[in-house]
Short mmCIF file of C-alpha atoms in Angstrom, two decimals:
data_model
loop_
_atom_site.label_atom_id
_atom_site.label_comp_id
_atom_site.label_asym_id
_atom_site.label_seq_id
_atom_site.Cartn_x
_atom_site.Cartn_y
_atom_site.Cartn_z
CA ILE K 954 42.17 103.25 25.11
CA ILE K 955 39.12 104.55 25.76
CA ARG K 956 36.43 103.86 22.90
CA GLY K 957 36.06 107.07 20.68
CA CYS K 958 39.25 108.60 21.41
CA CYS K 959 41.53 107.05 18.48
CA ASN K 960 39.09 107.37 15.78
CA SER K 961 38.03 111.12 16.62
CA ALA K 962 41.36 112.88 17.40
CA PRO K 963 41.11 116.69 18.35
CA SER K 964 42.70 119.19 16.04
CA THR K 965 45.75 121.19 17.41
CA ALA K 966 43.30 123.82 17.91
CA ALA K 967 40.96 121.74 20.46
CA ARG K 968 44.30 120.04 22.23
CA MET K 969 45.43 123.61 23.09
CA SER K 970 41.84 124.01 24.92
CA LEU K 971 41.77 120.63 26.52
CA ILE K 972 41.83 120.19 30.13
CA THR K 973 44.02 117.57 30.51
CA PRO K 974 43.02 114.86 33.23
CA ARG K 975 45.31 113.42 36.05
CA PRO K 976 45.43 109.94 36.62
CA ALA K 977 42.09 108.61 38.56
CA MET K 978 42.20 107.26 41.87
CA PHE K 979 40.95 103.94 40.67
CA ARG K 980 40.87 102.45 36.84
CA PRO K 981 38.23 104.17 35.19
CA MET K 982 35.73 101.89 33.38
CA VAL K 983 34.95 102.72 29.90
CA ALA K 984 31.38 103.22 28.64
CA PRO K 985 30.06 100.51 26.34
CA MET K 986 28.09 101.36 23.13
CA ARG K 987 24.58 102.20 23.26
CA VAL K 988 22.45 104.47 21.54
CA PHE K 989 19.53 106.25 23.30
CA SER K 990 16.48 107.48 21.59
CA THR K 991 12.91 108.41 23.05
CA GLU K 992 9.46 109.15 21.45
CA ASN K 993 9.88 112.78 23.43
CA ASP K 994 12.81 113.45 20.93
CA LYS K 995 10.32 113.23 18.15
CA ARG K 996 7.07 115.26 19.75
CA GLY K 997 9.75 117.52 21.74
CA GLY K 998 7.32 117.10 25.36
CA HIS K 999 6.32 114.95 27.97
CA ASP K 1000 2.61 115.99 28.20
CA GLY K 1001 0.60 113.53 30.00
CA GLU K 1002 3.92 111.08 31.10
CA LYS K 1003 5.07 110.09 34.49
CA ILE K 1004 8.23 110.26 36.26
CA ASP K 1005 9.89 109.23 39.03
CA PHE K 1006 10.16 111.45 42.29
CA GLY K 1007 11.93 108.96 44.53
CA PHE K 1008 9.85 105.91 44.70
CA GLN K 1009 6.55 107.67 43.73
CA GLN K 1010 5.35 108.46 40.01
CA VAL K 1011 4.35 112.12 39.43
CA ASP K 1012 3.43 113.85 36.60
CA TRP K 1013 6.40 115.34 34.42
CA GLU K 1014 5.84 118.82 35.04
CA GLN K 1015 5.29 118.38 38.68
CA LYS K 1016 8.53 117.07 39.37
CA GLN K 1017 10.95 120.25 39.06
CA GLY K 1018 8.46 121.90 41.46
CA LYS K 1019 8.51 118.93 44.25
CA VAL K 1020 12.33 118.96 43.91
CA GLY K 1021 12.51 122.55 44.33
CA GLU K 1022 10.48 122.04 47.29
CA VAL K 1023 12.79 119.63 48.56
CA PHE K 1024 15.85 121.88 48.34
CA SER K 1025 14.39 125.14 49.38
CA SER K 1026 13.54 123.20 52.51
CA VAL K 1027 17.10 121.87 53.35
CA ALA K 1028 19.12 124.66 51.69
CA ASP K 1029 20.10 126.23 55.32
CA SER K 1030 21.08 122.83 56.71
CA TYR K 1031 22.38 121.33 53.50
CA ASP K 1032 26.22 121.53 54.16
CA VAL K 1033 25.59 120.35 57.61
CA MET K 1034 23.47 117.45 56.86
CA ASN K 1035 26.16 116.52 54.16
CA ASP K 1036 28.71 116.28 56.87
CA ALA K 1037 26.35 114.01 59.19
CA MET K 1038 25.17 111.84 56.63
CA SER K 1039 28.57 110.94 54.57
CA LEU K 1040 30.69 111.20 58.02
CA GLY K 1041 32.43 113.90 56.17
CA VAL K 1042 33.63 111.44 53.23
CA HIS K 1043 31.74 113.96 50.87
CA ARG K 1044 34.73 116.22 51.43
CA LEU K 1045 37.20 113.41 49.92
CA TRP K 1046 34.47 112.76 47.11
CA LYS K 1047 34.40 116.41 45.95
CA ASN K 1048 38.49 116.90 46.46
CA THR K 1049 39.42 113.94 44.34
CA PHE K 1050 36.76 115.28 41.74
CA VAL K 1051 38.56 118.71 41.39
CA GLU K 1052 41.74 117.02 41.24
CA ALA K 1053 40.79 114.69 38.40
CA ILE K 1054 40.36 117.82 36.36
CA GLY K 1055 44.09 118.43 35.96
CA PRO K 1056 45.93 121.78 35.81
CA LEU K 1057 43.77 124.72 35.75
CA LYS K 1058 45.85 127.34 33.41
CA ARG K 1059 44.92 129.82 31.05
CA ARG K 1060 43.53 128.91 27.54
CA LYS K 1061 45.95 129.55 24.80
CA VAL K 1062 44.37 131.27 21.65
CA LEU K 1063 45.84 130.46 18.39
CA ASN K 1064 45.57 132.16 15.01
CA SER K 1065 45.02 130.42 11.58
CA ASP K 1066 48.43 129.33 11.72
CA TYR K 1067 48.29 127.75 15.03
CA GLU K 1068 50.56 130.53 16.79
CA VAL K 1069 49.44 131.60 20.17
CA VAL K 1070 48.32 135.05 20.30
CA ASP K 1071 46.40 135.41 23.86
CA GLU K 1072 45.78 133.60 26.77
CA VAL K 1073 42.35 133.83 28.26
CA PRO K 1074 40.64 132.39 31.46
CA LEU K 1075 39.20 129.22 31.35
CA LYS K 1076 35.40 129.30 31.20
CA VAL K 1077 33.75 127.07 33.84
CA LEU K 1078 30.01 126.30 34.60
CA ASP K 1079 29.06 124.67 37.86
CA VAL K 1080 25.69 123.37 37.57
CA ALA K 1081 23.33 122.64 40.59
CA GLY K 1082 26.35 124.19 42.55
CA GLY K 1083 24.07 126.10 44.68
CA THR K 1084 26.26 126.04 47.93
CA GLY K 1085 29.49 126.48 46.11
CA ASP K 1086 31.38 123.57 47.28
CA ILE K 1087 32.84 122.44 43.92
CA SER K 1088 33.24 126.11 42.53
CA PHE K 1089 35.13 127.39 45.64
CA LYS K 1090 37.53 124.13 45.32
CA ILE K 1091 38.04 124.82 41.66
CA LEU K 1092 39.10 128.51 42.27
CA ASP K 1093 41.34 127.21 44.85
CA LYS K 1094 42.98 124.75 42.41
CA ALA K 1095 43.13 127.71 39.90
CA ARG K 1096 45.11 129.89 42.46
CA ARG K 1097 47.38 127.22 42.84
CA ASP K 1098 48.00 125.87 39.42
CA ASP K 1099 48.51 129.24 37.86
CA THR K 1100 50.28 132.02 40.03
CA ALA K 1101 50.70 134.86 37.22
CA ALA K 1102 49.74 138.08 39.37
CA GLY K 1103 46.38 139.75 37.96
CA LYS K 1104 45.42 137.21 35.49
CA PRO K 1105 42.73 134.96 37.09
CA SER K 1106 42.83 131.42 35.48
CA VAL K 1107 39.16 130.65 35.50
CA ASP K 1108 36.25 132.39 35.04
CA ILE K 1109 33.54 130.34 37.02
CA ILE K 1110 29.53 130.41 37.02
CA VAL K 1111 27.96 128.77 39.67
CA SER K 1112 24.66 128.12 38.49
CA ASP K 1113 21.45 126.35 40.43
CA ILE K 1114 17.81 126.09 39.51
CA ASN K 1115 17.21 126.91 43.16
CA PRO K 1116 17.34 130.51 44.36
CA ASP K 1117 17.67 129.50 47.95
CA MET K 1118 20.62 127.13 47.35
CA LEU K 1119 22.16 129.86 45.33
CA GLU K 1120 21.67 132.38 48.42
CA VAL K 1121 23.71 129.79 50.64
CA GLY K 1122 26.31 129.78 48.22
CA LYS K 1123 26.63 133.60 47.98
CA LYS K 1124 26.84 134.05 51.91
CA ARG K 1125 29.49 131.68 52.05
CA ALA K 1126 31.63 133.12 49.33
CA VAL K 1127 31.11 136.48 51.00
CA GLU K 1128 32.45 135.13 54.14
CA ARG K 1129 35.21 133.34 52.15
CA GLY K 1130 36.20 137.00 50.46
CA ILE K 1131 35.87 135.61 47.03
CA PHE K 1132 32.09 136.68 46.34
CA HIS K 1133 33.66 139.04 43.58
CA ASP K 1134 35.57 136.09 42.17
CA LEU K 1135 32.30 134.21 41.00
CA ASN K 1136 29.22 134.41 38.99
CA PHE K 1137 26.01 133.41 40.33
CA LYS K 1138 23.31 132.70 38.31
CA VAL K 1139 19.50 130.88 38.58
CA ILE K 1140 19.79 128.51 35.53
CA ASN K 1141 18.17 125.20 34.61
CA ALA K 1142 20.15 122.55 33.59
CA GLU K 1143 17.68 121.20 30.70
CA ASP K 1144 17.89 124.90 29.19
CA LEU K 1145 21.26 127.08 28.99
CA SER K 1146 20.19 129.45 26.68
CA ASP K 1147 22.02 132.11 28.68
CA ILE K 1148 25.16 130.12 27.78
CA GLU K 1149 26.44 130.43 24.36
CA SER K 1150 27.23 127.53 22.41
CA ASP K 1151 30.97 126.54 21.96
CA SER K 1152 32.00 128.81 24.86
CA LEU K 1153 32.70 126.71 27.93
CA ASP K 1154 36.20 124.63 28.53
CA LEU K 1155 34.78 123.02 31.79
CA TYR K 1156 31.25 121.96 32.82
CA THR K 1157 30.81 120.38 36.27
CA ILE K 1158 27.74 119.21 38.09
CA SER K 1159 28.06 117.43 41.46
CA PHE K 1160 25.09 115.24 43.37
CA GLY K 1161 22.73 117.08 40.86
CA ILE K 1162 21.92 115.26 37.62
CA ARG K 1163 19.89 112.61 39.35
CA ASN K 1164 17.44 115.83 40.21
CA VAL K 1165 16.79 116.63 36.86
CA PRO K 1166 13.83 115.71 35.22
CA ASP K 1167 15.29 114.99 31.51
CA ARG K 1168 18.61 114.44 32.16
CA LEU K 1169 19.46 113.37 28.35
CA LYS K 1170 18.48 117.33 27.31
CA ALA K 1171 20.32 118.51 30.10
CA LEU K 1172 23.68 116.41 28.71
CA ARG K 1173 23.02 117.47 25.11
CA GLU K 1174 22.70 121.22 26.68
CA ALA K 1175 26.13 120.85 28.35
CA HIS K 1176 27.34 119.22 24.82
CA ARG K 1177 26.36 122.08 23.05
CA CYS K 1178 27.99 124.98 25.21
CA LEU K 1179 31.20 123.40 25.74
CA ARG K 1180 34.00 124.22 23.11
CA ARG K 1181 35.87 121.42 21.08
CA GLY K 1182 38.23 119.86 23.69
CA GLY K 1183 35.92 120.82 26.54
CA ARG K 1184 35.45 118.60 29.17
CA PHE K 1185 32.18 117.38 30.99
CA MET K 1186 32.55 115.96 34.71
CA CYS K 1187 29.89 114.76 36.82
CA LEU K 1188 30.04 113.31 40.43
CA GLU K 1189 27.01 111.20 41.50
CA PHE K 1190 25.54 108.41 43.56
CA SER K 1191 26.01 105.20 42.02
CA GLU K 1192 25.36 101.50 42.38
CA VAL K 1193 27.31 100.15 45.06
CA ILE K 1194 29.53 97.24 43.64
CA VAL K 1195 30.84 95.50 46.58
CA PRO K 1196 28.36 92.91 48.34
CA GLY K 1197 28.89 93.64 52.00
CA LEU K 1198 28.99 97.15 51.66
CA LYS K 1199 25.62 97.32 49.73
CA GLN K 1200 23.81 95.62 52.39
CA PHE K 1201 25.35 97.88 54.84
CA TYR K 1202 24.66 101.10 52.69
CA ASP K 1203 21.17 100.16 52.18
CA PHE K 1204 20.23 99.72 55.52
CA TYR K 1205 22.34 103.21 56.59
CA SER K 1206 20.54 104.83 53.62
CA PHE K 1207 17.04 104.05 54.31
CA ASN K 1208 17.11 103.78 58.31
CA VAL K 1209 19.56 106.09 59.34
CA ILE K 1210 19.81 109.23 56.62
CA PRO K 1211 16.04 110.21 56.96
CA GLU K 1212 16.45 110.11 60.91
CA LEU K 1213 19.28 112.59 60.64
CA GLY K 1214 17.29 114.55 58.37
CA ARG K 1215 14.51 114.77 60.90
CA ALA K 1216 17.00 115.57 63.78
CA ILE K 1217 19.34 118.15 62.17
CA ALA K 1218 16.73 119.56 59.29
CA ASP K 1219 13.36 118.88 60.84
CA ASP K 1220 12.76 117.32 57.53
CA LYS K 1221 12.53 113.46 57.45
CA ASP K 1222 10.82 113.62 53.79
CA SER K 1223 13.06 115.49 52.12
CA TYR K 1224 16.13 112.88 53.08
CA GLN K 1225 13.65 109.83 52.30
CA TYR K 1226 13.29 111.56 48.68
CA LEU K 1227 17.26 111.60 48.88
CA VAL K 1228 17.79 108.07 49.35
CA GLU K 1229 14.80 107.00 47.00
CA SER K 1230 16.13 109.02 44.29
CA ILE K 1231 19.67 107.43 44.34
CA LYS K 1232 18.17 104.25 44.02
CA MET K 1233 16.24 105.37 41.14
CA PHE K 1234 19.23 106.73 39.24
CA PRO K 1235 20.82 104.87 36.31
CA LYS K 1236 23.53 102.42 37.21
CA GLN K 1237 27.07 103.79 36.29
CA ALA K 1238 27.36 102.06 32.72
CA GLU K 1239 23.97 103.31 32.00
CA PHE K 1240 24.44 106.70 32.56
CA ALA K 1241 27.79 106.53 30.76
CA MET K 1242 25.70 105.50 27.43
CA MET K 1243 23.68 108.45 27.95
CA ILE K 1244 26.62 110.95 28.27
CA GLU K 1245 27.82 109.30 24.78
CA ASP K 1246 24.58 109.60 23.48
CA ALA K 1247 24.41 113.55 24.17
CA GLY K 1248 27.46 113.27 21.71
CA PHE K 1249 30.51 113.36 23.90
CA LYS K 1250 33.50 111.20 23.22
CA CYS K 1251 35.98 109.29 25.24
CA VAL K 1252 33.52 108.63 28.00
CA SER K 1253 34.58 106.84 31.20
CA TYR K 1254 33.47 106.57 35.00
CA THR K 1255 35.54 105.95 38.08
CA ASN K 1256 34.06 104.27 41.18
CA MET K 1257 34.74 105.75 44.23
CA THR K 1258 34.34 103.78 47.73
CA GLY K 1259 32.79 100.81 45.99
CA GLY K 1260 30.62 102.49 44.05
CA ILE K 1261 28.86 104.68 46.25
CA VAL K 1262 29.63 107.64 43.85
CA ALA K 1263 31.10 107.40 40.46
CA LEU K 1264 33.17 109.98 38.57
CA HIS K 1265 31.87 110.28 35.01
CA THR K 1266 33.89 112.32 32.11
CA GLY K 1267 33.52 112.85 28.69
CA TYR K 1268 34.89 115.38 25.79
CA LYS K 1269 33.49 117.27 23.13
CA LEU K 1270 35.68 116.74 20.29
#
């Protein structure tokens, strides 16, 4: 039993909106109990604080700009570099991530007597989704899962704080003939003020949360925007748990990936930041605790490829 589910069972209405997960590739780990609180929650700011930017310490207000410079620099070569760095394995990770969502079919709307009165598309927000990889896969899956003509089963917003990354996604969507099936918006994960509370069925973020300065704030915004029964899903680099693989992965990360960045993207520094940011990101259990502290229930994570990446999930109940 995943902790939290048995004590907070969703209502009938919530169950009707729940996106049911399929069995994961690997056994999910249950998040341990822990409560996070910071002085920043009390005073509402980070003035004068330092934060990691890779292995560097920078002023809090500088990090977002520096991350923006990194992704503006690599936007045009981003997809090619993903293939080169992961030897194509990132495609398998993302496929597993999207398949773990479960069936994508229109949400049933109930009246006060719990009778079905309508069916509406699932509302999906793909955060840090710039180049469109995850959104494209979700759209493809939705079309496979729900084939009723003329009634799309998903309404997807592809969001990113970086306009250059979004432009790449828009171009790719045009090439695939699906531009008008998606909504592209510049959105900061820490401020989803454009998204109504209790309006989303699914929130996804893939390889993006580690670049968010205030992760807890972003998680709380995700929780606010999801409806009861809605699901948070995050795919992120994590701590390798296989000893032999860990040594190889560390060597590859710090010695090969930056050089690939130099050769393919003419930008070694951005990919040096990439590998450093992975090292600085919380371990799987610690990040799962943060997800719980944001208000999510039934929080768990699933390691892939020995922990190189982890799929985190939680529900708003």
